[in-house]
mmCIF file of C-alpha atoms in Angstrom:
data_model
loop_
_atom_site.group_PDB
_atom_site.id
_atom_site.type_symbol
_atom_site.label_atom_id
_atom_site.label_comp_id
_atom_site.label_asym_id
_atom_site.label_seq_id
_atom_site.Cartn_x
_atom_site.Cartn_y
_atom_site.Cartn_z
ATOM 1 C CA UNK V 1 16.796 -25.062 1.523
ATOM 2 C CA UNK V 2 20.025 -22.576 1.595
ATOM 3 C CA UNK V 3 18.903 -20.615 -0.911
ATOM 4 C CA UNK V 4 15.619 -20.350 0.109
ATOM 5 C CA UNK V 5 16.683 -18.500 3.465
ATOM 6 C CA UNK V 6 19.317 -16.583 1.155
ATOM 7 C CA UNK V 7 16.327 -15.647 -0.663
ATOM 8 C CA UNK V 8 14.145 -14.339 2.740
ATOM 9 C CA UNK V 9 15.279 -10.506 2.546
ATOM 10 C CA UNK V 10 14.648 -10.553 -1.409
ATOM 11 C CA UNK V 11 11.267 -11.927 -0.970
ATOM 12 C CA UNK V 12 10.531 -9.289 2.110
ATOM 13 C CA UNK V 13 11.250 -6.504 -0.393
ATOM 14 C CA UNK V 14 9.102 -8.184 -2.939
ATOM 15 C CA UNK V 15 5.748 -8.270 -1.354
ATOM 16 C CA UNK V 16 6.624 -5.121 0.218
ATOM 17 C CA UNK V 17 6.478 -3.655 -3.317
ATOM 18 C CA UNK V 18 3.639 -5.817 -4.495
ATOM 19 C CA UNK V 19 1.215 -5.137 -1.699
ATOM 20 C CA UNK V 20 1.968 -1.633 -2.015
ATOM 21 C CA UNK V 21 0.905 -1.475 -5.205
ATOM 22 C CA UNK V 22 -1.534 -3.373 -4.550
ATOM 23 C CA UNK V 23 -3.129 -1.195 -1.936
ATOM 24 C CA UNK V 24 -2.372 2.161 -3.492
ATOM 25 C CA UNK V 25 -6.098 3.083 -3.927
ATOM 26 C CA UNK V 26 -7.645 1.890 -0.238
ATOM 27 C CA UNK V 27 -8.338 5.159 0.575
ATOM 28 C CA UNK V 28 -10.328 6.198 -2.421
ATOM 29 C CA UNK V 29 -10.979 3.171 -4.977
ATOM 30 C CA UNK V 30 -15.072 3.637 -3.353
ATOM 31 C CA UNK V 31 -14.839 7.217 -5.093
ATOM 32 C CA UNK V 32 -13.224 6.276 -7.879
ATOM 33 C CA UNK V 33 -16.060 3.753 -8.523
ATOM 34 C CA UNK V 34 -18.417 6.083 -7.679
ATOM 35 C CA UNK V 35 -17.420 8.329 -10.211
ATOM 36 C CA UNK V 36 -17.401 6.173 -13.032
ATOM 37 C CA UNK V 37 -20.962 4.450 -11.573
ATOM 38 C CA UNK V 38 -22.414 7.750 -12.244
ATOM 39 C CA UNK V 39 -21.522 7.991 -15.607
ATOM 40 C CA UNK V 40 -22.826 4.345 -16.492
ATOM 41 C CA UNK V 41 -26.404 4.175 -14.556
ATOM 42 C CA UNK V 42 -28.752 6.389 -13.346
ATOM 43 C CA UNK V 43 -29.387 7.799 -10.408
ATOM 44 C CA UNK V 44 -31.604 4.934 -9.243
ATOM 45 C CA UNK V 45 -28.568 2.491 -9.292
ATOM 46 C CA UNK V 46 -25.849 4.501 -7.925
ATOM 47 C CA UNK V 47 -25.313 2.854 -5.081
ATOM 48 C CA UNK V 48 -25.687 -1.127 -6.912
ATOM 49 C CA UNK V 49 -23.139 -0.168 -9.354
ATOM 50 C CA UNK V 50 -20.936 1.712 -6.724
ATOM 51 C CA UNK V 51 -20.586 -1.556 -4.340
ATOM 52 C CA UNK V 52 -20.100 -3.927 -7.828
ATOM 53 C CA UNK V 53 -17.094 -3.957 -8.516
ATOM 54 C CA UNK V 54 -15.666 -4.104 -4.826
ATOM 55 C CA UNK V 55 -17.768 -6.855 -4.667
ATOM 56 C CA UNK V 56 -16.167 -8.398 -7.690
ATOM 57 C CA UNK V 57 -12.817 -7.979 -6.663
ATOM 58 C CA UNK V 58 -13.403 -9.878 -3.502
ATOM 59 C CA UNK V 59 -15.315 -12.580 -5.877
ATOM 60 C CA UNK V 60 -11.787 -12.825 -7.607
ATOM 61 C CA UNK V 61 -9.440 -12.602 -4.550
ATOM 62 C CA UNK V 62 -11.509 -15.863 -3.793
ATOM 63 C CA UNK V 63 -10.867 -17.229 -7.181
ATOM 64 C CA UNK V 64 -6.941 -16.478 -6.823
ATOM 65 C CA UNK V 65 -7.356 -18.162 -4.146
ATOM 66 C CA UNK V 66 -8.782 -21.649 -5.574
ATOM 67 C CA UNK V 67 -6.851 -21.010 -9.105
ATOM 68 C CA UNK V 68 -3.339 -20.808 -7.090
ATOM 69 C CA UNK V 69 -3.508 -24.229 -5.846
ATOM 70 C CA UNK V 70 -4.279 -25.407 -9.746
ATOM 71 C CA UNK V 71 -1.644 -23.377 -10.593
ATOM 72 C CA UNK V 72 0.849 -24.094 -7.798
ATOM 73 C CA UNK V 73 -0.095 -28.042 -8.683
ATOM 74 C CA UNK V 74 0.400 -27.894 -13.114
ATOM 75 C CA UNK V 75 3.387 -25.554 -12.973
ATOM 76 C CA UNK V 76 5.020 -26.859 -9.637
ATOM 77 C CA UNK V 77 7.739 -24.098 -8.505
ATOM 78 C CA UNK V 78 7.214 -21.002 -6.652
ATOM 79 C CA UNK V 79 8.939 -18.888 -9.341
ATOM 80 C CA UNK V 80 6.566 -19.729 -11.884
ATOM 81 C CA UNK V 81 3.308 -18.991 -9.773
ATOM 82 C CA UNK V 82 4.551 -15.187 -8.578
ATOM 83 C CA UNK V 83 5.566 -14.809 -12.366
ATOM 84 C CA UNK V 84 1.993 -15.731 -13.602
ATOM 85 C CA UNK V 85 0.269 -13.574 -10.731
ATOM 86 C CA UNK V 86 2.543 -10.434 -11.496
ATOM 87 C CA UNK V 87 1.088 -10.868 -15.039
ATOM 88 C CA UNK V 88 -2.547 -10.738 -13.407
ATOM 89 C CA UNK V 89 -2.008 -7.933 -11.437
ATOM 90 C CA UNK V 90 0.426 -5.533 -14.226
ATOM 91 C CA UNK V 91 -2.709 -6.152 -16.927
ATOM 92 C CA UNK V 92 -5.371 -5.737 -14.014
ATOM 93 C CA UNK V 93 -3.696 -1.911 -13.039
ATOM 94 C CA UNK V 94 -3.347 -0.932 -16.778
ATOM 95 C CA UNK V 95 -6.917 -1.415 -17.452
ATOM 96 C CA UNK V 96 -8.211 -0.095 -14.337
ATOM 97 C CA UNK V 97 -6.313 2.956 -15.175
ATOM 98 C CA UNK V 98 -6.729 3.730 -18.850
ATOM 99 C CA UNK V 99 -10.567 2.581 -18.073
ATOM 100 C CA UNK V 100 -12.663 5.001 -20.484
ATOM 101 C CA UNK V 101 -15.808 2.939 -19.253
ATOM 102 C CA UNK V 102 -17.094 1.476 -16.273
ATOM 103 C CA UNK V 103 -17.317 -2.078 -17.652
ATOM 104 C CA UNK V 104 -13.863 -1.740 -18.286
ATOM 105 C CA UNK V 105 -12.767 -0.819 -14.892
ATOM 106 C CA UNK V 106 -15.051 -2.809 -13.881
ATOM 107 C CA UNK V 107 -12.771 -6.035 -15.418
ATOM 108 C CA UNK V 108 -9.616 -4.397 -14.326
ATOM 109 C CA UNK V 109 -10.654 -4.183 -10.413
ATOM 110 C CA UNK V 110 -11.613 -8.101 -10.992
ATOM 111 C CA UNK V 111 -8.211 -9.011 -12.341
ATOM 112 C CA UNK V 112 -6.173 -6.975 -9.448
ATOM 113 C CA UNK V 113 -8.396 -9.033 -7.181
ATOM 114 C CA UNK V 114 -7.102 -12.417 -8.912
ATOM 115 C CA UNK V 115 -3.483 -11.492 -8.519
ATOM 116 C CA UNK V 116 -4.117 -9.979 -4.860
ATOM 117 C CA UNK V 117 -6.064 -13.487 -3.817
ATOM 118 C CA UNK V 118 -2.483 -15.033 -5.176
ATOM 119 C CA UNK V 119 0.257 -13.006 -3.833
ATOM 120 C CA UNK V 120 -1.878 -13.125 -0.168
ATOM 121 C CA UNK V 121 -1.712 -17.096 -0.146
ATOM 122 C CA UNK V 122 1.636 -16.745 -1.776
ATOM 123 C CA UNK V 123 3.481 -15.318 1.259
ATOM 124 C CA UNK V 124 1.533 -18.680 2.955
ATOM 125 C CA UNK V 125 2.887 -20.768 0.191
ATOM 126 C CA UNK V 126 6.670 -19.302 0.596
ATOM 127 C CA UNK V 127 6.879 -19.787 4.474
ATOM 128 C CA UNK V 128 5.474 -23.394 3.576
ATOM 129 C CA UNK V 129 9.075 -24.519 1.646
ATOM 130 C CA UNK V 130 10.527 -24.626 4.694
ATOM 131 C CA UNK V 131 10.384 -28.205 6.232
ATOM 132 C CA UNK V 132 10.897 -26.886 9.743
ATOM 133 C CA UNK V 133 8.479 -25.450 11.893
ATOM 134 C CA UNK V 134 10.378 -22.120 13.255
ATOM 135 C CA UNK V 135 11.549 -21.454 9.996
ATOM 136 C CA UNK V 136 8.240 -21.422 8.722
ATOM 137 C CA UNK V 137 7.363 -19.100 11.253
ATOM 138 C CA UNK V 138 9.850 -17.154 10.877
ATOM 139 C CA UNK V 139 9.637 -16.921 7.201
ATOM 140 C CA UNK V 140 5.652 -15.989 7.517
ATOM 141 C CA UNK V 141 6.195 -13.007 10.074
ATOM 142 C CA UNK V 142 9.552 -11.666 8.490
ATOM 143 C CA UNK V 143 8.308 -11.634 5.063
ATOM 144 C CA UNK V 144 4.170 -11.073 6.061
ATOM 145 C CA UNK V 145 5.665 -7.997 7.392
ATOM 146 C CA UNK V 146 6.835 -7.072 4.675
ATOM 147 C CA UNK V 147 3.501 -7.004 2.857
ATOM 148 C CA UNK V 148 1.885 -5.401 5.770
ATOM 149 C CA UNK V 149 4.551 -2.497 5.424
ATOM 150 C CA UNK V 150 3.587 -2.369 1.521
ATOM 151 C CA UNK V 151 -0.262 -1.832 2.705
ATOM 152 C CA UNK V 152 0.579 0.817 4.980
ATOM 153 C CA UNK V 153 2.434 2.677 2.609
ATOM 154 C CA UNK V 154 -0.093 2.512 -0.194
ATOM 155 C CA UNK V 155 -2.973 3.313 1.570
ATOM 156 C CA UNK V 156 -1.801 6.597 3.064
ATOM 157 C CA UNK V 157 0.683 7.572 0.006
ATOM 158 C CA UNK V 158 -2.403 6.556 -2.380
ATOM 159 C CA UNK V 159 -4.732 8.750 -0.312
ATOM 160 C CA UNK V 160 -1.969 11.530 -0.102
ATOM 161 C CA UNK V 161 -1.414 11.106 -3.933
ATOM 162 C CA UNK V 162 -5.211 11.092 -4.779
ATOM 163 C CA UNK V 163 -5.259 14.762 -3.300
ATOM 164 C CA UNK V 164 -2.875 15.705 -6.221
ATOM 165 C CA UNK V 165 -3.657 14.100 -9.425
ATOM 166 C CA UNK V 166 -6.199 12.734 -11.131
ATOM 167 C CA UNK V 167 -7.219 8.652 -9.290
ATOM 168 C CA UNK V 168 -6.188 7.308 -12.683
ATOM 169 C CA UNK V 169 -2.869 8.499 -12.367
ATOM 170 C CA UNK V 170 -2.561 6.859 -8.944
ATOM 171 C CA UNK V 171 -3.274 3.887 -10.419
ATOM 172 C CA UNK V 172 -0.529 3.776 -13.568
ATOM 173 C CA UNK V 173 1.727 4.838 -10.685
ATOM 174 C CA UNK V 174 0.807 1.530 -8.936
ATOM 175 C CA UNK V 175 2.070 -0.301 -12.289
ATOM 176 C CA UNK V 176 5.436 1.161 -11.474
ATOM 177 C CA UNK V 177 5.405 0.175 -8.546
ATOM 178 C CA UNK V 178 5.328 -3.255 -9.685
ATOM 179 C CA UNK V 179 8.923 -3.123 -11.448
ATOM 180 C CA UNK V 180 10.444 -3.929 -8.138
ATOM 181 C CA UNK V 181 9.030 -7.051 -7.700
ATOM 182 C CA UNK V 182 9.387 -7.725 -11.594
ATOM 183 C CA UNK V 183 12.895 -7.287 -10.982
ATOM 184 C CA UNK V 184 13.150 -9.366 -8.413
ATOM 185 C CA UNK V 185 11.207 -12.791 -9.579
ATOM 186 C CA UNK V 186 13.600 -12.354 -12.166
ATOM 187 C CA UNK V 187 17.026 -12.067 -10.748
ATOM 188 C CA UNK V 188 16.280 -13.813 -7.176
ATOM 189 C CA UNK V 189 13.988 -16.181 -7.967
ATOM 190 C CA UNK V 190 12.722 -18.810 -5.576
ATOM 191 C CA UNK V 191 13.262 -22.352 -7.372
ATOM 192 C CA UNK V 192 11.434 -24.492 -5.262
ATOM 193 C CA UNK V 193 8.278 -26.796 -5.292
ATOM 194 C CA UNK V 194 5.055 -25.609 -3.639
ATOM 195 C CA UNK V 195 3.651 -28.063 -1.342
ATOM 196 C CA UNK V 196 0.150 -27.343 -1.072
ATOM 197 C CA UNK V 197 -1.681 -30.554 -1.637
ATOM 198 C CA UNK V 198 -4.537 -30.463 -3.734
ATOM 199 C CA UNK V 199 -7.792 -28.669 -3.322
ATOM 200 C CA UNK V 200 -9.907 -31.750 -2.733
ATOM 201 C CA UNK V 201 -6.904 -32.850 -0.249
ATOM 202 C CA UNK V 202 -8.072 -29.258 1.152
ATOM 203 C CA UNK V 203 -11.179 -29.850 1.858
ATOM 204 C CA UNK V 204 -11.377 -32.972 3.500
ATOM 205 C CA UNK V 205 -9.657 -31.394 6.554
ATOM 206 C CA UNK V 206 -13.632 -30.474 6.971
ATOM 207 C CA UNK V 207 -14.513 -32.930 9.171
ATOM 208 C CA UNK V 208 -15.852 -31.440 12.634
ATOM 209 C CA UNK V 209 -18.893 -30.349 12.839
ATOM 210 C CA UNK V 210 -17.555 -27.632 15.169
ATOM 211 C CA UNK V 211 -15.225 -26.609 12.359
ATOM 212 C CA UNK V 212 -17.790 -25.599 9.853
ATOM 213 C CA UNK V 213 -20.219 -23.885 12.234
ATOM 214 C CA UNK V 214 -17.308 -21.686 13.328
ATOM 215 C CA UNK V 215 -16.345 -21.286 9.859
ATOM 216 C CA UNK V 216 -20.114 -20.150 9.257
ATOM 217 C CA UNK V 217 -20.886 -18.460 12.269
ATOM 218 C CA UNK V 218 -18.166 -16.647 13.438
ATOM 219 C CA UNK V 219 -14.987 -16.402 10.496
ATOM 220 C CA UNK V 220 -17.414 -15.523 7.859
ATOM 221 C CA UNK V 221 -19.523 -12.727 9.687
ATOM 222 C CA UNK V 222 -16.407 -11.088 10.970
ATOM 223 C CA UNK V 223 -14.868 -10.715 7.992
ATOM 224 C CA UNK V 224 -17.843 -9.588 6.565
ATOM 225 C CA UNK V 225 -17.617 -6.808 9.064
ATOM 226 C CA UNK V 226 -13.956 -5.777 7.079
ATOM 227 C CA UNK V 227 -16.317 -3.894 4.998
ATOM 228 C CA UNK V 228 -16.901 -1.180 7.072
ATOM 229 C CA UNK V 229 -13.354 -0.266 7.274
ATOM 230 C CA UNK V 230 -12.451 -0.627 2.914
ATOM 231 C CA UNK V 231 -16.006 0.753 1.869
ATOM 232 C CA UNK V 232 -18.022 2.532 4.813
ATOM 233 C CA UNK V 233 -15.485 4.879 6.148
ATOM 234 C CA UNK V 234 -14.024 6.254 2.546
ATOM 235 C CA UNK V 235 -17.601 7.094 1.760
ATOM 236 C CA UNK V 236 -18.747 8.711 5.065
ATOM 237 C CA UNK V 237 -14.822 10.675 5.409
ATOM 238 C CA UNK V 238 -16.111 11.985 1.819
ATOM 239 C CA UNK V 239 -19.503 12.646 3.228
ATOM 240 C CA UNK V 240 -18.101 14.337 6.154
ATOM 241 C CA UNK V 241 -16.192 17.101 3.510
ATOM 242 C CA UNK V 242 -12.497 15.526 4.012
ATOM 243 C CA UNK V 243 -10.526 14.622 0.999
ATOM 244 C CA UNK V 244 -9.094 11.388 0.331
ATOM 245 C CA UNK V 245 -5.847 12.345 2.655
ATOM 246 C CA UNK V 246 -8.058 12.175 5.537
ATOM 247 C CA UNK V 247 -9.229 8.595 5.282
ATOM 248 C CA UNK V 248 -5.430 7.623 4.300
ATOM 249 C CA UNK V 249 -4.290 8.715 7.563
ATOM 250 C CA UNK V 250 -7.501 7.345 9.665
ATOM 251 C CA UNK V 251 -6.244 3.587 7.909
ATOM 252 C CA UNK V 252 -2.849 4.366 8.739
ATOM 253 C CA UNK V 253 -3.815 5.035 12.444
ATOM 254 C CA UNK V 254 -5.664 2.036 12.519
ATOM 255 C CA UNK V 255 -3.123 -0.171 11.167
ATOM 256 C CA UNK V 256 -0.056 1.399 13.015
ATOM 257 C CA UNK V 257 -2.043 0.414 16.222
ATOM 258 C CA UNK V 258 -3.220 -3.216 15.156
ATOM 259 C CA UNK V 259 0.491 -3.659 13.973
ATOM 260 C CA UNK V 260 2.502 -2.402 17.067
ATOM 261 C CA UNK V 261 -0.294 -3.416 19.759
ATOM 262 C CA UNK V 262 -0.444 -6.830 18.413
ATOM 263 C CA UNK V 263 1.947 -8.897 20.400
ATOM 264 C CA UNK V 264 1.172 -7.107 23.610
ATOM 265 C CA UNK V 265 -2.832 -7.310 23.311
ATOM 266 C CA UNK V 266 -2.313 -11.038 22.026
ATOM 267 C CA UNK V 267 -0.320 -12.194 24.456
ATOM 268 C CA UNK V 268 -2.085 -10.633 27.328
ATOM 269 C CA UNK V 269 -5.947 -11.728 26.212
ATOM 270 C CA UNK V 270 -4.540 -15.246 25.680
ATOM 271 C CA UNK V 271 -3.054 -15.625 29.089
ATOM 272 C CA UNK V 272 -6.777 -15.036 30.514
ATOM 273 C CA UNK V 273 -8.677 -16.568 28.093
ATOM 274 C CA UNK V 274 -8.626 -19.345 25.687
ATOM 275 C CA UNK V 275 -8.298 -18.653 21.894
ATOM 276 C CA UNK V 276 -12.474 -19.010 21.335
ATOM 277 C CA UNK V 277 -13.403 -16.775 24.300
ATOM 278 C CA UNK V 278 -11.405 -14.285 22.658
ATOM 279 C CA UNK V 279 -12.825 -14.700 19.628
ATOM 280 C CA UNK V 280 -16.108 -14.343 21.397
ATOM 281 C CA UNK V 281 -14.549 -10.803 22.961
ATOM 282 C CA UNK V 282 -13.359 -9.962 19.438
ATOM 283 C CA UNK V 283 -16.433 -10.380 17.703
ATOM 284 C CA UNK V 284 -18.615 -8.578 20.378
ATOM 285 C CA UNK V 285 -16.089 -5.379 19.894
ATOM 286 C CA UNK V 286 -16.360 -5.291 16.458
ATOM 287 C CA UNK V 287 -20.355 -5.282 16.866
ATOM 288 C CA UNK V 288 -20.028 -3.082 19.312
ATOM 289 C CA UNK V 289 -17.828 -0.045 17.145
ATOM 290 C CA UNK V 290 -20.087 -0.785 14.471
ATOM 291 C CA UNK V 291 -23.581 0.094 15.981
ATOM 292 C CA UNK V 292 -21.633 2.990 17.709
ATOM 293 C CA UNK V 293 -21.110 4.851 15.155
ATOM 294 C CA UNK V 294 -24.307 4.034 13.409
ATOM 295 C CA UNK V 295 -26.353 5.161 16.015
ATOM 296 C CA UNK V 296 -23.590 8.149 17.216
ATOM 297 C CA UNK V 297 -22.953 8.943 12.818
ATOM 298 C CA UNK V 298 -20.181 11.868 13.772
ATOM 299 C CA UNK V 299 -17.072 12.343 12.571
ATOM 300 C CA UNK V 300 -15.210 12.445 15.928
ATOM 301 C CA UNK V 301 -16.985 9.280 16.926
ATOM 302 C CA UNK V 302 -15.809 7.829 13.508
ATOM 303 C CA UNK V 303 -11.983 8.244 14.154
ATOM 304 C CA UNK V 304 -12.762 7.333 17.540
ATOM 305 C CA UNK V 305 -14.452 3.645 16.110
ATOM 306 C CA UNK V 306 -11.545 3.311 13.266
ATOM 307 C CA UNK V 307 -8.503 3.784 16.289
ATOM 308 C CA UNK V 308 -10.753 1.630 18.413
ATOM 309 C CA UNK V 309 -11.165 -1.142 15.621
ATOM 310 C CA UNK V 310 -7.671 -1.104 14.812
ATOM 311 C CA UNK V 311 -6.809 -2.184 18.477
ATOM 312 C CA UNK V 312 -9.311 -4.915 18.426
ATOM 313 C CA UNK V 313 -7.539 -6.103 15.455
ATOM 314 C CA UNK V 314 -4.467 -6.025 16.650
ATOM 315 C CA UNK V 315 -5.612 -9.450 18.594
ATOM 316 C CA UNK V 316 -8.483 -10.654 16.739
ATOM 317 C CA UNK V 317 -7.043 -11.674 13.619
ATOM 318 C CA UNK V 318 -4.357 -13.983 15.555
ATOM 319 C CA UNK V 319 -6.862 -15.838 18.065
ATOM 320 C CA UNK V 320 -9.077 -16.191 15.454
ATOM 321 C CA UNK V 321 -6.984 -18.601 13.510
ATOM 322 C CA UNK V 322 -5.657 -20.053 16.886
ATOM 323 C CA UNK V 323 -9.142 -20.979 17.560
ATOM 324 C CA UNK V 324 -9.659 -22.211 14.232
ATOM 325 C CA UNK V 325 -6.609 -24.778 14.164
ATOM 326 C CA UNK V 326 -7.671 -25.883 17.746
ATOM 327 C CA UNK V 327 -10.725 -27.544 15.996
ATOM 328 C CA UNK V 328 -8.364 -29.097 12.855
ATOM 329 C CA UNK V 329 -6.873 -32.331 13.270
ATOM 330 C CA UNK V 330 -3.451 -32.629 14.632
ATOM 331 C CA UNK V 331 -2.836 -34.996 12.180
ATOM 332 C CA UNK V 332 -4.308 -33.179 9.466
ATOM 333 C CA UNK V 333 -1.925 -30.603 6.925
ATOM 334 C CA UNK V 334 -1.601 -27.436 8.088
ATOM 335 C CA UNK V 335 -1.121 -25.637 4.643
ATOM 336 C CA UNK V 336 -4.517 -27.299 3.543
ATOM 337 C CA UNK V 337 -6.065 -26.222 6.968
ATOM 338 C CA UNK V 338 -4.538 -22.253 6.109
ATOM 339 C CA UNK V 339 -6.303 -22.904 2.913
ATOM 340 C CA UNK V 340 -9.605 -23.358 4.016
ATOM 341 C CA UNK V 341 -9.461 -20.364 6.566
ATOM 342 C CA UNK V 342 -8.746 -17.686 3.656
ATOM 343 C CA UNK V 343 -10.956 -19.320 1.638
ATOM 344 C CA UNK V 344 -13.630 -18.509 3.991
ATOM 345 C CA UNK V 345 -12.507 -15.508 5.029
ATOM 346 C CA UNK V 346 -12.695 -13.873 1.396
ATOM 347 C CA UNK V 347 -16.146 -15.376 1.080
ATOM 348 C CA UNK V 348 -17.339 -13.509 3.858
ATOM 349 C CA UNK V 349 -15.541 -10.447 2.592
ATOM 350 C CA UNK V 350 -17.393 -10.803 -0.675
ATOM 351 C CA UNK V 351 -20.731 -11.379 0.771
ATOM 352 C CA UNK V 352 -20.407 -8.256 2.397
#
């Protein structure tokens, strides 16, 4: 368990590095495909062959998902899983950037998914070695903020990038990005057995009725609604005349206010209402910005929606999952409840 903590900072600076790679085209992986769509299909099918392989890559952030509990159950240690989803996501960048055809990129966005679905739950999995509660805790918000930092940074130096060389050049950078965190699964590794429990183990933890209709009804429509923010607004900032820097910096905005708003909106909203009612305040927002600017469809009331959406995130996302493991058996595991939750939350993602 000592080296475990000893390990924290390491493993901070590691998903830092691997979520900034892994979010290095945000702002303009919608254009990229675009591009390449319109040299594969005809005009007619643009716009199916545009939202492909975004929908693909959510497909196989699902399917990291699912594998990583196979994986996390045959090989055993938490060293050997990030080593097999580094290998994922290094092959997944090379092709997407050396792509020459759209089937190709096509199967590299796919495999970046896989490794992103498995480095997401694997900051879960990490803060889940610790046998303590607080130190799990602390381990998820210390070393989740980490990653968060690493999609700040490459969403707004991938945008800023973009505006300078060519997208596939953005994306080999990302590879070299990923020698940080190569480096470090080698030379801090974390030798110690995931406890996950097994996917059937998983699902069992379905057993309220309430559960699955808010799994159905409210987790997987919201998330659905994440696609305005990683596919809407890079296309409409493009259609608008504004280069890929632009949408970088609307993200940025939106996750600089979700991040630092967070534990004042939470804790305010929760003191007034209980974890569902705010997810019933939540969900009516996000509605809300969306119609806005579909029926507004101006770029000063899109920045205006983006800042505004970032806020509502900045307590949605955490009474969401509150409400969520108010409905799970207390004596039920929490790691398999977690599991559920993303699992559901990348399905709506993909539906979308």
């Amino acid at each position: 368990m000592e080296q475990i903590k000893e390990r924290m900072p390491q493993m901070r600076l590691f998903f830092l590095f691997a979520f900034f790679a892994l979010s290095i085209g945000d702002a303009f992986n919608v254009l990229y495909i675009q591009e390449m769509a319109r040299t594969f299909a005809d005009e007619a099918h643009w716009e199916f062959f545009t939202g492909l392989p975004v929908t693909m890559m959510s497909a196989s952030m699902i399917a990291g998902v699912c594998v990583s509990n196979y994986i996390s159950d045959k090989k055993g240690d938490f060293a050997t899983f990030i080593k097999i989803a580094i290998r994922f996501t290094v092959v997944g960048m090379l092709v997407r950037g050396l792509a020459f055809h759209y089937l190709l990129m096509l199967l590299g966005f796919m495999a970046v998914g896989f490794g992103y679905g498995c480095f997401y739950i694997g900051i879960r999995y990490y803060a889940y070695l610790f046998a303590e509660e607080a130190d799990r805790m602390q381990a998820l918000t210390f070393v989740g903020g980490g990653g968060f930092a690493g999609q700040c940074m490459g969403t707004v130096l991938g945008g800023i990038m973009a505006g300078q060389m060519p997208y596939r050049m953005v994306y080999l950078m990302a590879v070299l990005l990923m020698l940080p965190p190569i480096y470090l699964s080698k030379h801090y590794s974390v030798e110690a057995e995931i406890k996950a429990g097994g996917l059937k183990d998983a699902f069992t933890i379905i057993k309220d009725s309430r559960t699955v209709l808010y799994l159905v009804f409210m987790v997987v429509p919201m998330f659905a609604c994440t696609i305005f923010t990683s596919y809407t607004i890079p296309l409409e900032v493009d259609g608008f005349g504004y280069s890929s820097t632009v949408i970088s910096a609307l993200l940025l905005g939106s996750y600089m206010i979700s991040a630092y708003a967070g534990p004042f909106t939470t804790k305010t909203i929760l003191s007034k209402f209980r974890p569902i009612r705010a997810t019933y305040i939540y969900c009516i927002g996000v509605a809300a910005m969306i119609a806005f600017f579909s029926i507004g469809h101006t770029f000063p009331i899109l920045v205006f929606v983006v800042l505004a959406l970032g806020l509502l995130d900045s307590f949605g996302t955490s009474v969401m999952t509150e409400a969520y493991t108010g409905f799970t058996p207390n004596n039920e595991s929490s790691v398999g409840s977690l599991f559920i939750y993303i699992l559901v939350t990348r399905i709506g993602m993909t539906i979308a």
